[in-house]
Each structure stands twice: as C-alpha cells, then as structure tokens.
Amino acid sequence: MNLWAFDDATCTNLAQAHGTPMFAYSGAVAEAGYRALRAALPQRVRVAYAVKANAHPELLKRFASLGTSFDCASIGELRKVAELDLGPNRIFFAGPGKRAEELALALSMGVRVQAEGWEDLARLDELATEEIAVNLRVHPKAGAAEQNRIIGGTGPSAFGVDEEDLPALFERAKDLNHVRIRGLHVFAASNQRDAKKLLATHGYVMELAKRIAETHRLTLEQIDLGGGLGVPYAMNEWPLDIVGFGQGLRQLLEANTWFQGELILEPGRFLAAPCGVYLARVTRVKESRGTRFVILEGGINHLLRPLLTEQPFPVKALGKTGPERAATLAGPLCTSLDRLGDVQLPKLEPGDLLAFGMVGAYGFSEAMTFFLSHPIPPEVWFC
C-alpha cells in the first residue's frame, strides 16, 4: 500500500506553488478507497463515513456523491453534513455529551441518534412529537479484545450503557412515549489491520446483540459495529484485507439468521488517511547529548496524533539519499511536548522538504491549531 498520496515530484511542486507548511489531499485516492471497500462488503452493510476523521467540505462532498452515509459526533459536524442536502436516513449522530439543542437539530434533520444512555433517551422523548427509532450504544463487559486507550477497551468508560446496566435501563424505557430502541451501537476496535481480529470482535457484538434482543424482546433494525478499520503507518505494516473482511461479514450475517436488519460500519481513518500529505521544511538540525533533533516549520499545532499515540506518521525526505539514522522530529512550539516522533532519516539541512503520509485522517482535523498563534497552513484539494 502506498503511504503517500502524491509522488515526490508532485510534493515538491505543491510546496513550491503553495508554500510550506501545507496539507494536500487527493480526491481520486479517497474515491478509490471508498469504491474498493464498498465493493468488498455485503449489500446489507452500510458505510457511514466518520466525519471526525476529516471534515474537509470537499471530502464530504466527494463521499456524498458516492452514496455514503455519515457518522457525526458534534453539532458542528451535523451542520456541515446538513449542507450536503442528503435527504433522510443517511446521517447518524453519536457522542457521550449531547445537549438538548443538538438533539433538537438532529430530530429536525431526520438523523438516527446513537443514544449513549438514559439522558439521551429522555431528552429525545421530550423533544419528539411522533414515534422515533434510536440506536442504543452498549459498552461490553467482556469479549471485545481491543484495549486501545483511545476508545477505552472494556474497562470503565464514559461511552454508552454498561452491559450489566441494561436491564434497569430497558425497564425505565417502557415509560417513554415516543422513543423506541430499534438498534444497537457497539464500538470496540480502533485502527485494527488484522481482519480476523476485527471479525472476532464483530462476532462477539453479534452474540451480545442476540442476547439483548432475546432478553428484552427487541426487534433490531440496525447493529452498528463502529469503526476500527485500520491503515498502516509504516512500510513494514500490512494493510487490512478488505476482501477477506467483507467475506467474513457475509459469513457473519449468514450465521445470524435471527437478524434481518442492516449492519453499519463507521470507517473514518480507513477512507480518509491515505488521501492526505503534509509538507514541511526543516528549519534547524541540532545535536543534543546524543540525540539528533530535526526542527520543522510545523509540529503538534498541525499533527497532534504522534504525541497522543506515540506512533509517527510515515515520513520521507524528498530528494535526499544516503544512510539513515535516528532523528527526533520537533516542531516550532515553545514546549517539549512538540514532537512528531522518532524516525530514521538521512542527513538533513535547513530548507530540506519532508513529506508525511496518511495524514488525511486525524491530521489537521485533530491538531492544536491555535496554540501559540502560528499561521494556519493551507489545505489544497486535488480532484
């Protein structure tokens, strides 16, 4: 899998034309990734792009034209997606702290709400004037192998209703006038590139959904499996086998004949990451007590993910050859937290251009943009 959306010559031309630091995105790469995923999945699996990965308007328009649905997690994302004029039944609204005004907007747009708990259900019931279907987010107590701290694993969580608390919630839900629980939402994986592990998690979710449906006599229209479709961030990492993943989901549906609804997937990273490149020049190279620091024009004000995950984006020095050695990438901010990772790079000098790949997701969208008031980098979109 190519970790950079543009070749070296194109990256160099982009930097010369638009200045650095900058982000560039390829619509063709994003579209190819969506089409490949859609072709691999069973028809009963709906793709809902997770807007939080990258909410660039051009990217949203591109995916909308291809027929995707959208997973929103804030009122800002809802408003951005509302501008696409999608029509009904293509938007989901998730998030652990929804306010009444956000839920009111979601209802006015015909959005399917992923209820996080009793508060969402009660507020929706007060706002609704007719019967509405919602999906309930469940936090499993066991069985989901993923323990990524970004989503919390199976320990204590701010997300959803703990599995053991479901009986009490369903008892309270009997008194709701308008809200009907018609689906479940279980998000239990993050950046998983092993199709077998991802399918094992989804298999557990289906078992959990069956227990819940039978125990509480629910007719489930939807089971939202969340995201988790991973991408490589290094040359030695393998990409997700989407053909095998799609075949596994087909077998999962065939094995669960009790469920006749649709499965929902929320890929954000998988669809957006490969389409983006970040370009920045070296401003200084410093040796400090055995460590080579390569200081760049941009840092965590543009790319925060390496600090959060301790995993750098793939990076290469354009036009540079020779032996590589360890380098700590630092940004221009006045804090020792401003690090973009420890990588291997050839000899570098001020003015050299670095290209970071896979930044189309959780790149600029996740950055500390306004910290220290550095200029906002341009985002250039190529169709």
PDB file of N, CA, C and O in Angstrom, residues 56-97:
ATOM      1  N   HIS A  56     -13.196  18.038   5.969  1.00  0.00           N
ATOM      2  CA  HIS A  56     -12.984  18.948   4.846  1.00  0.00           C
ATOM      3  C   HIS A  56     -14.208  18.909   3.928  1.00  0.00           C
ATOM      4  O   HIS A  56     -14.652  17.840   3.514  1.00  0.00           O
ATOM      5  N   PRO A  57     -14.787  20.072   3.583  1.00  0.00           N
ATOM      6  CA  PRO A  57     -16.010  20.089   2.762  1.00  0.00           C
ATOM      7  C   PRO A  57     -15.884  19.348   1.441  1.00  0.00           C
ATOM      8  O   PRO A  57     -16.834  18.691   1.005  1.00  0.00           O
ATOM      9  N   GLU A  58     -14.725  19.442   0.803  1.00  0.00           N
ATOM     10  CA  GLU A  58     -14.556  18.750  -0.477  1.00  0.00           C
ATOM     11  C   GLU A  58     -14.587  17.244  -0.295  1.00  0.00           C
ATOM     12  O   GLU A  58     -15.122  16.519  -1.147  1.00  0.00           O
ATOM     13  N   LEU A  59     -14.028  16.761   0.799  1.00  0.00           N
ATOM     14  CA  LEU A  59     -14.041  15.326   1.064  1.00  0.00           C
ATOM     15  C   LEU A  59     -15.468  14.859   1.346  1.00  0.00           C
ATOM     16  O   LEU A  59     -15.894  13.802   0.851  1.00  0.00           O
ATOM     17  N   LEU A  60     -16.213  15.632   2.121  1.00  0.00           N
ATOM     18  CA  LEU A  60     -17.599  15.270   2.417  1.00  0.00           C
ATOM     19  C   LEU A  60     -18.438  15.236   1.138  1.00  0.00           C
ATOM     20  O   LEU A  60     -19.254  14.330   0.934  1.00  0.00           O
ATOM     21  N   LYS A  61     -18.236  16.227   0.270  1.00  0.00           N
ATOM     22  CA  LYS A  61     -18.973  16.250  -0.996  1.00  0.00           C
ATOM     23  C   LYS A  61     -18.642  15.022  -1.839  1.00  0.00           C
ATOM     24  O   LYS A  61     -19.526  14.425  -2.468  1.00  0.00           O
ATOM     25  N   ARG A  62     -17.379  14.669  -1.843  1.00  0.00           N
ATOM     26  CA  ARG A  62     -16.942  13.527  -2.644  1.00  0.00           C
ATOM     27  C   ARG A  62     -17.627  12.256  -2.173  1.00  0.00           C
ATOM     28  O   ARG A  62     -18.186  11.491  -2.976  1.00  0.00           O
ATOM     29  N   PHE A  63     -17.582  12.021  -0.869  1.00  0.00           N
ATOM     30  CA  PHE A  63     -18.209  10.811  -0.343  1.00  0.00           C
ATOM     31  C   PHE A  63     -19.731  10.843  -0.513  1.00  0.00           C
ATOM     32  O   PHE A  63     -20.352   9.818  -0.786  1.00  0.00           O
ATOM     33  N   ALA A  64     -20.332  12.015  -0.340  1.00  0.00           N
ATOM     34  CA  ALA A  64     -21.787  12.128  -0.515  1.00  0.00           C
ATOM     35  C   ALA A  64     -22.194  11.743  -1.931  1.00  0.00           C
ATOM     36  O   ALA A  64     -23.198  11.050  -2.142  1.00  0.00           O
ATOM     37  N   SER A  65     -21.405  12.177  -2.922  1.00  0.00           N
ATOM     38  CA  SER A  65     -21.727  11.861  -4.312  1.00  0.00           C
ATOM     39  C   SER A  65     -21.630  10.369  -4.604  1.00  0.00           C
ATOM     40  O   SER A  65     -22.241   9.875  -5.554  1.00  0.00           O
ATOM     41  N   LEU A  66     -20.867   9.657  -3.787  1.00  0.00           N
ATOM     42  CA  LEU A  66     -20.702   8.216  -3.968  1.00  0.00           C
ATOM     43  C   LEU A  66     -21.774   7.411  -3.251  1.00  0.00           C
ATOM     44  O   LEU A  66     -21.828   6.190  -3.376  1.00  0.00           O
ATOM     45  N   GLY A  67     -22.618   8.099  -2.467  1.00  0.00           N
ATOM     46  CA  GLY A  67     -23.726   7.426  -1.796  1.00  0.00           C
ATOM     47  C   GLY A  67     -23.482   7.023  -0.367  1.00  0.00           C
ATOM     48  O   GLY A  67     -24.298   6.306   0.218  1.00  0.00           O
ATOM     49  N   THR A  68     -22.366   7.465   0.230  1.00  0.00           N
ATOM     50  CA  THR A  68     -22.090   7.070   1.607  1.00  0.00           C
ATOM     51  C   THR A  68     -23.038   7.752   2.579  1.00  0.00           C
ATOM     52  O   THR A  68     -23.611   8.802   2.281  1.00  0.00           O
ATOM     53  N   SER A  69     -23.199   7.148   3.753  1.00  0.00           N
ATOM     54  CA  SER A  69     -23.863   7.791   4.869  1.00  0.00           C
ATOM     55  C   SER A  69     -22.782   8.451   5.731  1.00  0.00           C
ATOM     56  O   SER A  69     -21.590   8.324   5.446  1.00  0.00           O
ATOM     57  N   PHE A  70     -23.211   9.164   6.788  1.00  0.00           N
ATOM     58  CA  PHE A  70     -22.247   9.913   7.597  1.00  0.00           C
ATOM     59  C   PHE A  70     -22.511   9.718   9.082  1.00  0.00           C
ATOM     60  O   PHE A  70     -23.651   9.755   9.543  1.00  0.00           O
ATOM     61  N   ASP A  71     -21.417   9.513   9.809  1.00  0.00           N
ATOM     62  CA  ASP A  71     -21.442   9.404  11.268  1.00  0.00           C
ATOM     63  C   ASP A  71     -20.925  10.714  11.844  1.00  0.00           C
ATOM     64  O   ASP A  71     -19.749  11.046  11.676  1.00  0.00           O
ATOM     65  N   CYS A  72     -21.784  11.463  12.518  1.00  0.00           N
ATOM     66  CA  CYS A  72     -21.428  12.756  13.098  1.00  0.00           C
ATOM     67  C   CYS A  72     -21.320  12.634  14.610  1.00  0.00           C
ATOM     68  O   CYS A  72     -22.034  11.840  15.229  1.00  0.00           O
ATOM     69  N   ALA A  73     -20.449  13.461  15.210  1.00  0.00           N
ATOM     70  CA  ALA A  73     -20.242  13.388  16.652  1.00  0.00           C
ATOM     71  C   ALA A  73     -20.283  14.759  17.309  1.00  0.00           C
ATOM     72  O   ALA A  73     -19.829  14.908  18.440  1.00  0.00           O
ATOM     73  N   SER A  74     -20.844  15.762  16.625  1.00  0.00           N
ATOM     74  CA  SER A  74     -20.982  17.090  17.211  1.00  0.00           C
ATOM     75  C   SER A  74     -22.007  17.870  16.400  1.00  0.00           C
ATOM     76  O   SER A  74     -22.347  17.500  15.261  1.00  0.00           O
ATOM     77  N   ILE A  75     -22.474  18.978  16.967  1.00  0.00           N
ATOM     78  CA  ILE A  75     -23.415  19.814  16.238  1.00  0.00           C
ATOM     79  C   ILE A  75     -22.731  20.466  15.042  1.00  0.00           C
ATOM     80  O   ILE A  75     -23.356  20.698  14.003  1.00  0.00           O
ATOM     81  N   GLY A  76     -21.420  20.736  15.172  1.00  0.00           N
ATOM     82  CA  GLY A  76     -20.677  21.286  14.048  1.00  0.00           C
ATOM     83  C   GLY A  76     -20.633  20.327  12.872  1.00  0.00           C
ATOM     84  O   GLY A  76     -20.806  20.728  11.712  1.00  0.00           O
ATOM     85  N   GLU A  77     -20.405  19.052  13.160  1.00  0.00           N
ATOM     86  CA  GLU A  77     -20.392  18.061  12.084  1.00  0.00           C
ATOM     87  C   GLU A  77     -21.776  17.892  11.487  1.00  0.00           C
ATOM     88  O   GLU A  77     -21.916  17.739  10.267  1.00  0.00           O
ATOM     89  N   LEU A  78     -22.809  17.930  12.311  1.00  0.00           N
ATOM     90  CA  LEU A  78     -24.171  17.848  11.788  1.00  0.00           C
ATOM     91  C   LEU A  78     -24.446  18.981  10.804  1.00  0.00           C
ATOM     92  O   LEU A  78     -25.044  18.779   9.744  1.00  0.00           O
ATOM     93  N   ARG A  79     -24.025  20.189  11.168  1.00  0.00           N
ATOM     94  CA  ARG A  79     -24.270  21.335  10.297  1.00  0.00           C
ATOM     95  C   ARG A  79     -23.500  21.228   8.988  1.00  0.00           C
ATOM     96  O   ARG A  79     -24.002  21.615   7.927  1.00  0.00           O
ATOM     97  N   LYS A  80     -22.273  20.717   9.058  1.00  0.00           N
ATOM     98  CA  LYS A  80     -21.503  20.536   7.831  1.00  0.00           C
ATOM     99  C   LYS A  80     -22.171  19.523   6.910  1.00  0.00           C
ATOM    100  O   LYS A  80     -22.266  19.735   5.694  1.00  0.00           O
ATOM    101  N   VAL A  81     -22.634  18.430   7.481  1.00  0.00           N
ATOM    102  CA  VAL A  81     -23.279  17.403   6.674  1.00  0.00           C
ATOM    103  C   VAL A  81     -24.642  17.884   6.173  1.00  0.00           C
ATOM    104  O   VAL A  81     -25.067  17.518   5.067  1.00  0.00           O
ATOM    105  N   ALA A  82     -25.319  18.727   6.948  1.00  0.00           N
ATOM    106  CA  ALA A  82     -26.613  19.264   6.525  1.00  0.00           C
ATOM    107  C   ALA A  82     -26.482  20.039   5.212  1.00  0.00           C
ATOM    108  O   ALA A  82     -27.417  20.067   4.395  1.00  0.00           O
ATOM    109  N   GLU A  83     -25.324  20.668   4.991  1.00  0.00           N
ATOM    110  CA  GLU A  83     -25.097  21.434   3.769  1.00  0.00           C
ATOM    111  C   GLU A  83     -25.036  20.550   2.532  1.00  0.00           C
ATOM    112  O   GLU A  83     -25.137  21.037   1.410  1.00  0.00           O
ATOM    113  N   LEU A  84     -24.886  19.236   2.730  1.00  0.00           N
ATOM    114  CA  LEU A  84     -24.808  18.317   1.597  1.00  0.00           C
ATOM    115  C   LEU A  84     -26.175  17.977   1.024  1.00  0.00           C
ATOM    116  O   LEU A  84     -26.274  17.378  -0.051  1.00  0.00           O
ATOM    117  N   ASP A  85     -27.255  18.317   1.759  1.00  0.00           N
ATOM    118  CA  ASP A  85     -28.625  18.054   1.308  1.00  0.00           C
ATOM    119  C   ASP A  85     -28.800  16.593   0.908  1.00  0.00           C
ATOM    120  O   ASP A  85     -29.183  16.252  -0.211  1.00  0.00           O
ATOM    121  N   LEU A  86     -28.542  15.721   1.876  1.00  0.00           N
ATOM    122  CA  LEU A  86     -28.517  14.282   1.610  1.00  0.00           C
ATOM    123  C   LEU A  86     -29.883  13.632   1.496  1.00  0.00           C
ATOM    124  O   LEU A  86     -30.033  12.587   0.879  1.00  0.00           O
ATOM    125  N   GLY A  87     -30.881  14.219   2.142  1.00  0.00           N
ATOM    126  CA  GLY A  87     -32.138  13.518   2.256  1.00  0.00           C
ATOM    127  C   GLY A  87     -32.150  12.656   3.499  1.00  0.00           C
ATOM    128  O   GLY A  87     -31.163  12.602   4.253  1.00  0.00           O
ATOM    129  N   PRO A  88     -33.243  11.953   3.776  1.00  0.00           N
ATOM    130  CA  PRO A  88     -33.393  11.203   5.028  1.00  0.00           C
ATOM    131  C   PRO A  88     -32.545   9.937   5.081  1.00  0.00           C
ATOM    132  O   PRO A  88     -32.108   9.406   4.053  1.00  0.00           O
ATOM    133  N   ASN A  89     -32.301   9.487   6.308  1.00  0.00           N
ATOM    134  CA  ASN A  89     -31.742   8.157   6.593  1.00  0.00           C
ATOM    135  C   ASN A  89     -30.289   7.962   6.168  1.00  0.00           C
ATOM    136  O   ASN A  89     -29.855   6.831   5.958  1.00  0.00           O
ATOM    137  N   ARG A  90     -29.516   9.043   6.078  1.00  0.00           N
ATOM    138  CA  ARG A  90     -28.101   8.873   5.728  1.00  0.00           C
ATOM    139  C   ARG A  90     -27.167   9.476   6.770  1.00  0.00           C
ATOM    140  O   ARG A  90     -25.970   9.569   6.543  1.00  0.00           O
ATOM    141  N   ILE A  91     -27.717   9.869   7.927  1.00  0.00           N
ATOM    142  CA  ILE A  91     -26.891  10.519   8.939  1.00  0.00           C
ATOM    143  C   ILE A  91     -27.139   9.857  10.290  1.00  0.00           C
ATOM    144  O   ILE A  91     -28.291   9.605  10.675  1.00  0.00           O
ATOM    145  N   PHE A  92     -26.032   9.617  11.028  1.00  0.00           N
ATOM    146  CA  PHE A  92     -26.086   9.112  12.395  1.00  0.00           C
ATOM    147  C   PHE A  92     -25.438  10.160  13.309  1.00  0.00           C
ATOM    148  O   PHE A  92     -24.530  10.871  12.893  1.00  0.00           O
ATOM    149  N   PHE A  93     -25.922  10.223  14.548  1.00  0.00           N
ATOM    150  CA  PHE A  93     -25.400  11.216  15.486  1.00  0.00           C
ATOM    151  C   PHE A  93     -24.997  10.522  16.775  1.00  0.00           C
ATOM    152  O   PHE A  93     -25.844  10.000  17.512  1.00  0.00           O
ATOM    153  N   ALA A  94     -23.695  10.503  17.049  1.00  0.00           N
ATOM    154  CA  ALA A  94     -23.151   9.847  18.232  1.00  0.00           C
ATOM    155  C   ALA A  94     -22.488  10.883  19.132  1.00  0.00           C
ATOM    156  O   ALA A  94     -22.406  12.065  18.799  1.00  0.00           O
ATOM    157  N   GLY A  95     -21.987  10.425  20.277  1.00  0.00           N
ATOM    158  CA  GLY A  95     -21.263  11.295  21.197  1.00  0.00           C
ATOM    159  C   GLY A  95     -21.795  11.189  22.611  1.00  0.00           C
ATOM    160  O   GLY A  95     -23.015  11.083  22.817  1.00  0.00           O
ATOM    161  N   PRO A  96     -20.923  11.224  23.618  1.00  0.00           N
ATOM    162  CA  PRO A  96     -21.334  10.966  25.005  1.00  0.00           C
ATOM    163  C   PRO A  96     -21.956  12.143  25.733  1.00  0.00           C
ATOM    164  O   PRO A  96     -22.477  11.964  26.823  1.00  0.00           O
ATOM    165  N   GLY A  97     -21.935  13.339  25.150  1.00  0.00           N
ATOM    166  CA  GLY A  97     -22.427  14.512  25.882  1.00  0.00           C
ATOM    167  C   GLY A  97     -23.358  15.377  25.055  1.00  0.00           C
ATOM    168  O   GLY A  97     -23.163  16.594  24.949  1.00  0.00           O
TER     169      GLY A  97
END
